[in-house]
Structures are given as C-alpha cells and as structure tokens.
Coordinates of C-alpha atoms in Angstrom, one line a residue:
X1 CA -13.2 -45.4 79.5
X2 CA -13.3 -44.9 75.9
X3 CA -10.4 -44.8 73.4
X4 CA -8.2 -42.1 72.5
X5 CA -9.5 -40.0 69.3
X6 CA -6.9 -38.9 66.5
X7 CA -6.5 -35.3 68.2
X8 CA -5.5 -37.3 71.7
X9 CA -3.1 -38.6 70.1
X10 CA -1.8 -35.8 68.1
X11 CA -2.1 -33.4 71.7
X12 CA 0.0 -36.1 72.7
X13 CA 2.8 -36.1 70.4
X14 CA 2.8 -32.3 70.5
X15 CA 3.4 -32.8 74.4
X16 CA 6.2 -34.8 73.9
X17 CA 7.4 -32.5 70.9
X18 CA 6.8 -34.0 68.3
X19 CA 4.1 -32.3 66.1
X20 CA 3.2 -34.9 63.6
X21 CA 0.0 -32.5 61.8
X22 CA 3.0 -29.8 60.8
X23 CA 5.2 -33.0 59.9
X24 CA 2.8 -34.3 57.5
X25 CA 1.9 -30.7 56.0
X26 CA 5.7 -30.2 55.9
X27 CA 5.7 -34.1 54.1
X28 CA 2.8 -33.1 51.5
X29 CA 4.7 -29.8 50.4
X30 CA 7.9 -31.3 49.2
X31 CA 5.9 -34.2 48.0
X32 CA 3.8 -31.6 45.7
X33 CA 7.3 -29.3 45.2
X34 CA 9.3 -33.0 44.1
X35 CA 5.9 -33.6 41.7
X36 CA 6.2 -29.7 40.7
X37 CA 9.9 -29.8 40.0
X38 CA 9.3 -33.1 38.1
X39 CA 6.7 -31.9 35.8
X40 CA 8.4 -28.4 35.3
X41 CA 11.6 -30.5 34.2
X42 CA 10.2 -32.4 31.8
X43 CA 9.0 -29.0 30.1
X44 CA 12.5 -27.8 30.6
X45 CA 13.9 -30.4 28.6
X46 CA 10.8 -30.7 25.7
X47 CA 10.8 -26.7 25.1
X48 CA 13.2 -23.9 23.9
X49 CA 14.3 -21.3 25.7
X50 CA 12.7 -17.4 25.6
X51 CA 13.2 -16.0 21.9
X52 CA 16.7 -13.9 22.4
X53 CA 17.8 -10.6 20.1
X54 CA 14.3 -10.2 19.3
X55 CA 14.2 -6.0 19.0
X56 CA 13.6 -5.3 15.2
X57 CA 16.3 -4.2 13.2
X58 CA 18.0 -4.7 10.0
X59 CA 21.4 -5.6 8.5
X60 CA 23.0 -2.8 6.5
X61 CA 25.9 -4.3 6.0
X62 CA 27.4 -7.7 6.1
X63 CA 31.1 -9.0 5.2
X64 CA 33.0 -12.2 6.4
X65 CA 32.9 -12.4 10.1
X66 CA 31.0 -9.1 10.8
X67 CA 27.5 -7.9 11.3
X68 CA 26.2 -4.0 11.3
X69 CA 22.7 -3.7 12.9
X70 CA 20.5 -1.0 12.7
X71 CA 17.9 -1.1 15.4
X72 CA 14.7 0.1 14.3
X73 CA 13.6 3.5 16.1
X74 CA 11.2 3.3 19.4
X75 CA 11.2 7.2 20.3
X76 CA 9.4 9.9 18.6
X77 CA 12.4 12.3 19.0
X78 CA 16.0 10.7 18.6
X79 CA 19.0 12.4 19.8
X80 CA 21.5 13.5 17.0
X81 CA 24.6 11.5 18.0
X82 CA 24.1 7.7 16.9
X83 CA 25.5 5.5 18.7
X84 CA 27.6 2.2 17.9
X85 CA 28.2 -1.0 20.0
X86 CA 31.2 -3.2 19.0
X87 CA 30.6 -6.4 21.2
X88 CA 33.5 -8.8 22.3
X89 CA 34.6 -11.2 19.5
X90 CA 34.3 -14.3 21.5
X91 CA 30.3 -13.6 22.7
X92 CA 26.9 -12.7 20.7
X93 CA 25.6 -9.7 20.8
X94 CA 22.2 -10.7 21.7
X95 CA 23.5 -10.3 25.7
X96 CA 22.5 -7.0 25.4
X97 CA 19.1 -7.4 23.4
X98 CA 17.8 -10.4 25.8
X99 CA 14.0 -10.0 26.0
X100 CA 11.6 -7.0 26.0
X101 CA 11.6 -5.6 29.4
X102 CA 15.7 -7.0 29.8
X103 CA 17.0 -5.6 26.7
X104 CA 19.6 -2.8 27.0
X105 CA 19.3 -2.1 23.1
X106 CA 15.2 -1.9 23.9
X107 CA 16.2 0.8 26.7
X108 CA 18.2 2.9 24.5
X109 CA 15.8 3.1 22.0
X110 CA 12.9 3.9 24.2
X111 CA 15.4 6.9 25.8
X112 CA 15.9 8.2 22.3
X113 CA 19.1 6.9 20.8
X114 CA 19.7 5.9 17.3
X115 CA 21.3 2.7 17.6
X116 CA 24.0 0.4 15.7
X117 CA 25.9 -2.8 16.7
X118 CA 29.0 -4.3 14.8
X119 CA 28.2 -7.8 16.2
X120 CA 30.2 -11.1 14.8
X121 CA 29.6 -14.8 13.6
X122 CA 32.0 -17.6 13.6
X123 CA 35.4 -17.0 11.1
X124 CA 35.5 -19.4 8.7
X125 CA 38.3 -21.9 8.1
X126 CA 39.8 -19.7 5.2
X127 CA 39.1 -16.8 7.8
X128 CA 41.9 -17.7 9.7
X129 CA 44.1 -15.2 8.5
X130 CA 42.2 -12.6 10.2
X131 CA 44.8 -10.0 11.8
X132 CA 44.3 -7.5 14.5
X133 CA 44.5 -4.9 11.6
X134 CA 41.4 -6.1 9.9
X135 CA 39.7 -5.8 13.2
X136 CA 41.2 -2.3 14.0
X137 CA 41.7 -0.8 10.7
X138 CA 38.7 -2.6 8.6
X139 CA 36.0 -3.4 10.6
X140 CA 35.4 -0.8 12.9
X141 CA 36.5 2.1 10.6
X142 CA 34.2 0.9 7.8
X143 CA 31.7 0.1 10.2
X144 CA 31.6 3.8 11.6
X145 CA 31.9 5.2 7.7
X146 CA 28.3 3.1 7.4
X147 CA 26.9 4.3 10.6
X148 CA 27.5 7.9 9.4
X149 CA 26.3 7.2 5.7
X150 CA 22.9 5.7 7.2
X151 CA 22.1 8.5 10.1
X152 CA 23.2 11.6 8.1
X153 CA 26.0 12.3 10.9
X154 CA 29.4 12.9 11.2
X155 CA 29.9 12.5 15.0
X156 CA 29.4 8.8 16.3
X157 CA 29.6 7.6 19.8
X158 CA 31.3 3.8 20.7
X159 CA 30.2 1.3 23.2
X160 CA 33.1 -1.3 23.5
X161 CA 31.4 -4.5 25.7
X162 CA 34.7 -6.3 27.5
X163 CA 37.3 -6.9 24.3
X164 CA 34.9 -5.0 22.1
X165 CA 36.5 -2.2 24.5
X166 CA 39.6 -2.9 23.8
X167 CA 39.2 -3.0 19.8
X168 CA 37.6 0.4 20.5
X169 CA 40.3 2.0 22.2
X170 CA 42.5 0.6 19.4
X171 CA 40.7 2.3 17.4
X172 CA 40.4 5.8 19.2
X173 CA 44.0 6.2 20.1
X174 CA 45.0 5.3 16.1
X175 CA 42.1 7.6 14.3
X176 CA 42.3 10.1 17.5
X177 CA 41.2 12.6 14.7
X178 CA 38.8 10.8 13.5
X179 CA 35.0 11.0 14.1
X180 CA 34.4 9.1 17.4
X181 CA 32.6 12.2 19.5
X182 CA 32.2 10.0 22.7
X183 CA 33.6 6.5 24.4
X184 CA 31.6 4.1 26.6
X185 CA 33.7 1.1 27.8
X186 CA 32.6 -1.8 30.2
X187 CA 34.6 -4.0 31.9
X188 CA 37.7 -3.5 29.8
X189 CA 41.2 -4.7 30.6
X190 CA 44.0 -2.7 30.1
X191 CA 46.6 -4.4 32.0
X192 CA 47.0 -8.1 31.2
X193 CA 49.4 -9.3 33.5
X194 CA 46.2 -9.2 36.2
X195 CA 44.2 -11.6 34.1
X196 CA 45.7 -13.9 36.5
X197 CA 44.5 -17.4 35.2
X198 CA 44.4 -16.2 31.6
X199 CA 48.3 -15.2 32.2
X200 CA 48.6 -18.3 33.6
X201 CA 46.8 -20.6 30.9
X202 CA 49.2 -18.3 28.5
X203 CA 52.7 -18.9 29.2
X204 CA 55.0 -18.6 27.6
X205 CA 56.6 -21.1 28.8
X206 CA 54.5 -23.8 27.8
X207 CA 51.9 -22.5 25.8
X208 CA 52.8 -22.7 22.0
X209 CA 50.6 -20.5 20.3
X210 CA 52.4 -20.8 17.3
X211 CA 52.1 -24.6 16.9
X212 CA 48.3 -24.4 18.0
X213 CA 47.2 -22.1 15.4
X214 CA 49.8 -23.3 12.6
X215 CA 47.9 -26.8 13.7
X216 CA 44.2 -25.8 13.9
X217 CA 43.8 -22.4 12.3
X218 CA 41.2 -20.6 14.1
X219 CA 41.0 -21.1 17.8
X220 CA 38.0 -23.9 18.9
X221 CA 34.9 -22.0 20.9
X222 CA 35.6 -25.2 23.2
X223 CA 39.3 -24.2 24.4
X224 CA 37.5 -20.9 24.7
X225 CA 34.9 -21.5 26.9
X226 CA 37.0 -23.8 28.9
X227 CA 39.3 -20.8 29.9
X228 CA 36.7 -19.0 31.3
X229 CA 34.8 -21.7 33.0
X230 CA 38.1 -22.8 34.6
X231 CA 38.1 -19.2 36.1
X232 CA 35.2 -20.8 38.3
X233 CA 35.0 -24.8 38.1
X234 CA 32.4 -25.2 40.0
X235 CA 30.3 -22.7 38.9
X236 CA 28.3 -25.1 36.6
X237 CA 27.4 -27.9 38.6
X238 CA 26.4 -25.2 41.3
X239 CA 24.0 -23.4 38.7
X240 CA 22.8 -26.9 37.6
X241 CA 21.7 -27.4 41.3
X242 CA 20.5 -24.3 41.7
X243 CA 18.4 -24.4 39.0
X244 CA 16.6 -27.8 40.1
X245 CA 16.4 -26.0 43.4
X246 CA 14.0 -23.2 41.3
X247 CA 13.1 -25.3 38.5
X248 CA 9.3 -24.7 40.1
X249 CA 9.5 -20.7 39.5
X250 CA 9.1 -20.2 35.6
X251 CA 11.0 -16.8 36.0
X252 CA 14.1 -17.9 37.1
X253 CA 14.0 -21.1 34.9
X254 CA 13.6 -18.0 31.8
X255 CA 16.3 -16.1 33.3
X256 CA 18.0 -19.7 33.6
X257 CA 17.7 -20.6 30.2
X258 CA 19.0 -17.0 28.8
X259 CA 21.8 -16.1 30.5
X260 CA 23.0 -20.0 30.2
X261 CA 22.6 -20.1 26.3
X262 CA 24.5 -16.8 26.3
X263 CA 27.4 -18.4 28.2
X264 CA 27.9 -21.4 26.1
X265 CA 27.6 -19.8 22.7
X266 CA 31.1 -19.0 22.5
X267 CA 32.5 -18.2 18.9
X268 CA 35.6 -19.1 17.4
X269 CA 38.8 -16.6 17.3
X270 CA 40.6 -16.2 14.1
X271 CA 44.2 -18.0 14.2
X272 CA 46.3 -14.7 13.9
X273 CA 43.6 -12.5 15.6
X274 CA 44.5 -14.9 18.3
X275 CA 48.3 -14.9 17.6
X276 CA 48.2 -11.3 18.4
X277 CA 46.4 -11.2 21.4
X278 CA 48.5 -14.2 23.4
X279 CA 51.9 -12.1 22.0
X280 CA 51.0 -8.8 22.4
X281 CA 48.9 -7.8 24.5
X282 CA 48.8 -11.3 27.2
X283 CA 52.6 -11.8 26.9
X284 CA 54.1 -8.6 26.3
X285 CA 51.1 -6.1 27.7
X286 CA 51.5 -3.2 25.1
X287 CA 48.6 -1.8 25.8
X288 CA 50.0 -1.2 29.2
X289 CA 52.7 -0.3 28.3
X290 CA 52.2 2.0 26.0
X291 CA 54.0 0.1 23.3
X292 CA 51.1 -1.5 21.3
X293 CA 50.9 -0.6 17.3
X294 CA 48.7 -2.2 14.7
X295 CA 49.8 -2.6 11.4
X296 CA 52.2 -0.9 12.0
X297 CA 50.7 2.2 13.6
X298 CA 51.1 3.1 17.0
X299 CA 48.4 2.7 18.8
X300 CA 48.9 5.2 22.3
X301 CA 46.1 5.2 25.1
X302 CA 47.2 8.9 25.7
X303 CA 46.0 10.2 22.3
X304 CA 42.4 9.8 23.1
X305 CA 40.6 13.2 24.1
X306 CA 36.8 12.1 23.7
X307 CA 34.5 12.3 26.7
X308 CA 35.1 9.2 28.0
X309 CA 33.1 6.8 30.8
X310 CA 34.1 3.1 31.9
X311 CA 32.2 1.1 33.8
X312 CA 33.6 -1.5 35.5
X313 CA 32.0 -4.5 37.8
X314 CA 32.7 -4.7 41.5
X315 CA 33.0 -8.5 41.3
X316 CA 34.0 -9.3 38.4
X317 CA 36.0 -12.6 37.8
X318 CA 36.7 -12.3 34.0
X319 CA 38.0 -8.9 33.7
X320 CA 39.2 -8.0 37.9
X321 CA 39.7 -4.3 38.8
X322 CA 43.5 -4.5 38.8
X323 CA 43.3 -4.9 35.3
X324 CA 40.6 -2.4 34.5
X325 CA 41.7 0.4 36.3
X326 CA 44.4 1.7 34.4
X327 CA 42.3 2.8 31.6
X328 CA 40.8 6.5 32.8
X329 CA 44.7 7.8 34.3
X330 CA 46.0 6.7 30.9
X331 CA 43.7 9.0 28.3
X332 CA 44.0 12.4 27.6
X333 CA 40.3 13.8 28.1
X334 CA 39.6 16.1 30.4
X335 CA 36.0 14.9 30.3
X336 CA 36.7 11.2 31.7
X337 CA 35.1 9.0 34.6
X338 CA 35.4 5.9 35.9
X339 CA 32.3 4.0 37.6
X340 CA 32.1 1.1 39.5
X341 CA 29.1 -0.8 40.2
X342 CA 28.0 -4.1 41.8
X343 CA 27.6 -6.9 39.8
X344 CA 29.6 -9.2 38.1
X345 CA 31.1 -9.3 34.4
X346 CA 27.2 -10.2 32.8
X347 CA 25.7 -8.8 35.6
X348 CA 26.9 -5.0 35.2
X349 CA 25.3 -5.0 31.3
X350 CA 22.1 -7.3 31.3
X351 CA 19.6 -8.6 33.5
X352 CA 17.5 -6.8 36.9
X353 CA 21.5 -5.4 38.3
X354 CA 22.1 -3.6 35.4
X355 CA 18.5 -2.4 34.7
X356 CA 18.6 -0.5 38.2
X357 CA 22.4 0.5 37.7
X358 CA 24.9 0.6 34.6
X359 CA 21.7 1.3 32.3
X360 CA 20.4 4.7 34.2
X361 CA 23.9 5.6 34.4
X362 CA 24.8 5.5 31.1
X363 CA 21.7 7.3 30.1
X364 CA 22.4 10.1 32.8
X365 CA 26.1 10.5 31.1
X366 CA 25.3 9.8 27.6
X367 CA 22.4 12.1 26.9
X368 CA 23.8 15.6 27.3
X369 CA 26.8 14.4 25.4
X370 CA 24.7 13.4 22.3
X371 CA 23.0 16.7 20.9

C-alpha cells in the first residue's frame, strides 16, 4: 500500500473541516498585508503629507491677523457678483482649497465665480487686544471695501464657514444697508445654550475667563483643540487605528494625512476676542436673544433682508441642529432657505460628501443670484 500524497492528506483535513490550503492562503495574505502595512508606515512617517491650499492666488491685502485672497480665475466667463469667504477664526482656510480634484475654492472657480477669502494667522502676543469690533467693524468691512476696489463691483456675496458665519451675520444685521447682495452660511450656531459641552466647559460658575486671559493673553490653540476633541474622546485613537487598518491603500492614507493636519492646526484666539465670545454670546446668548451689539451697535438678526441659504450638517457634533436652526425664522428675507445634508461638521464642506452634495447645491442657489 503506498503512502498518502500531500492532496490525501489535505482531502482529508477538508473531510474533517478543516481546509488547511485556504488556511495557509488566508496565512500568506495577512503575512504580505502586515509586510505591506509595515513598509507603507515607514513611508508614512519619512514623507509629508499632499501639498494643501495649492489653487493660485494672490494676497491683496495683508494687516495683523488677517489675510485677503484673491483666487486666480479658472473660467472663461465669470459671473458679476464676487464672492467672499470669511473662514472660522480658530481653523485655516485651506479646508476648503484641499487638493485639485477636492478643493471647493477649485470648484467655484471652474463654475465661474470670482473668488476672495478673508482667511487668518495666529494673533500675536501684542494682538491680544483684539475685540469683536475689530473683527466686525474692521476686518470684514475693510475686507469687502477691497473686494469691491479689486473686481470693479459694488454688490458682494459672503460665505461665513462655522464662526466665520457668525462674524458674517454680525456683520449683515449691523451694515444691513450696506453692500452684501447675498449670504451663504454653513453650519452656524445661533443659539449657544445647545453647544452642550462647550456650555458646559464655559460656566460660569467655574470657568474664569477673566483671570485666564488677564493671565495668558491670547487663548492657547491647545485649550482649543482640547475642547473640541473632548466633544469625542475617542475619536483619535479610533482614527489612529483605522488608519493602520488602511495604511496599505495610499488614498485613504492622502485623505488621512489632509483632513488630520487640518484638525490639529488650530490657531490661537485673541484674549478679548475670546472675552467676548465666553460673555456674550456662550454665557448670555445675545445672538439668540436678540440682544447682541458690537461696539456699541446693535447688532439684530431681523435686520438682514439678503437672499439668504444655510447649510447645515445632519450629524454634526461641533455645531448640532438645535443650535443651528434658529438662524432662517430669525432674518427678515423673504428669499431664505435652510438645507440640511448628511455629513458631519468637515464633511458637509470638503472631501467626496460634500463634492456630491453642499457643493452642487450651493452652485444651483448661488448662480442665478450672482448676475
């Protein structure tokens, strides 16, 4: 009788269920995905990230704390209306001008618009003295004055991102006259009593905002960040995993490495910019209320008349509904909408989410309103 051959022996394990050529197939591919995962993380860690806020543009303006872009035009025939973006003053602007192919800025410019940013760098120390009026009454205004020196046009459209909203709705219900022809706001609180764990990392009762900016000046990008990442602890260490899960597939690692740089480049607040937000609008809510006034002018929500659209995020954990959804009720305009989509605070303005949703939307609602 001669001796069992290899496949005997395999037939024979398979009988008894036990399938040892799929086992070692199974064995070779994690073997070649743990060498794959260890060769793509040693590139992780030796190379840069994906060049960020690469669309060409140019700085007409620059002065303390603020940035005006001009993005260079990508359309043979722009529409008349330019349009400004005043981003959130604790985030680059870059989130919306990731890469070609994921850049919102890139989008608009292909579609036709003429487009500015009012982006911001780190206050200095001797910035600290910053108030909410230099933001409302300075920055923006002089920033819309340039916008309409460079294009030739009166009328001016604003895109406030998050608390770039609110500074524009600050600025709309002030200069209600003034030369804002449409609004765009995403994800923009209105009432700040929902900003639950904000509210709670703010009170009053044990929070001394006084002290910490008497004692530090302008508020550290590290307490910063920490607030929001608190909002989801484990949200780190569960990216972290999830990226050595993927490191293998080079487009997620780029995706990875963009949207994580984004995150953690948190800038500084100005001491008194930040004075006035944890007293006025986290502790007392006069925006909500319809109490708020900046330098001394009142700043009403129900003076606005502009077309006005505001996107909001179905799951967003930085700026929830209940706070968002006060905005559209409170203006005047007869021309006004509301529009939620899926997606998350980032989600809703950059990356594939918003490229199949906020961004055709916007263009839908913003072209006829921008001959």
């Amino acid at each position: 009788m001669s001796a069992p051959t290899a496949a005997d022996e395999r037939r024979k394990a398979a009988d008894g269920g036990l399938d040892l050529a799929a086992m070692s197939e199974r064995i070779q591919s994690e073997v070649q995905r743990a060498i794959q995962r260890s060769i793509k993380g040693a590139e992780y860690f030796s190379t840069s990230g994906p060049a960020l806020g690469s669309t060409p543009k140019d700085v007409i303006h620059s002065r303390g704390t603020m940035n005006l872009y001009h993005y260079r035009p990508m359309a043979s025939e722009v529409y008349r209306v330019p349009i400004l973006i005043v981003m959130a003053t604790t985030n680059r602007g870059y989130i919306l001008d990731m890469v070609p192919g994921q850049s919102f800025i890139e989008f608009l410019l292909k579609r036709g618009y003429d487009v500015y940013m009012l982006d911001w760098t780190a206050p200095k120390p001797e910035e600290k003295g910053l108030r909410m009026e230099d933001y409302v009454l300075d920055f923006v205004p002089d920033s819309i004055r340039r916008v309409q020196q460079d294009s030739g046009e009166t009328d001016v459209s604003v895109i406030g991102y998050c608390f770039g909203g609110v500074l524009s709705l600050l600025y709309g219900s002030i200069f209600h006259d003034g030369p804002m022809k449409n609004l765009i706001c995403f994800t923009t609180p209105i009432d700040f009593r929902e900003m639950k764990l904000f509210q709670n990392f703010s009170d009053r009762r044990y929070f001394d905002v006084d002290r910490l900016v008497d004692s530090v000046g302008n508020v550290p990008p590290e307490m910063i960040l920490s607030s929001f990442e608190m909002l989801r602890p484990a949200s780190r260490a569960v990216s972290q995993v999830q990226l050595w899960e993927n490191i293998w597939n080079d487009e997620y690692v780029k995706s990875y490495r963009m949207f994580d740089r984004w995150a953690t480049d948190t800038l500084p607040l100005a001491g008194e910019y930040f004075r006035a937000i944890t007293k006025d609008l986290m502790w007392d809510n006069k925006l909500y209320n319809g109490t708020m006034t900046v330098g001394g002018r009142p700043a009403d929500l129900t003076k606005i008349k502009v077309p006005i659209l505001h996107a909001v995020a179905e799951h967003d954990h930085i700026v929830p509904y209940d706070a968002a959804k006060h905005l559209i009720p409170r203006v005047s305009s007869t021309d006004r909408e509301e529009v939620m989509l899926k997606g998350g605070h980032v989600s809703l303005v950059a990356g594939a989410n918003a490229i199949k949703r906020l961004w055709p939307k916007l263009d839908s609602w913003l072209a006829g309103r921008s001959t």
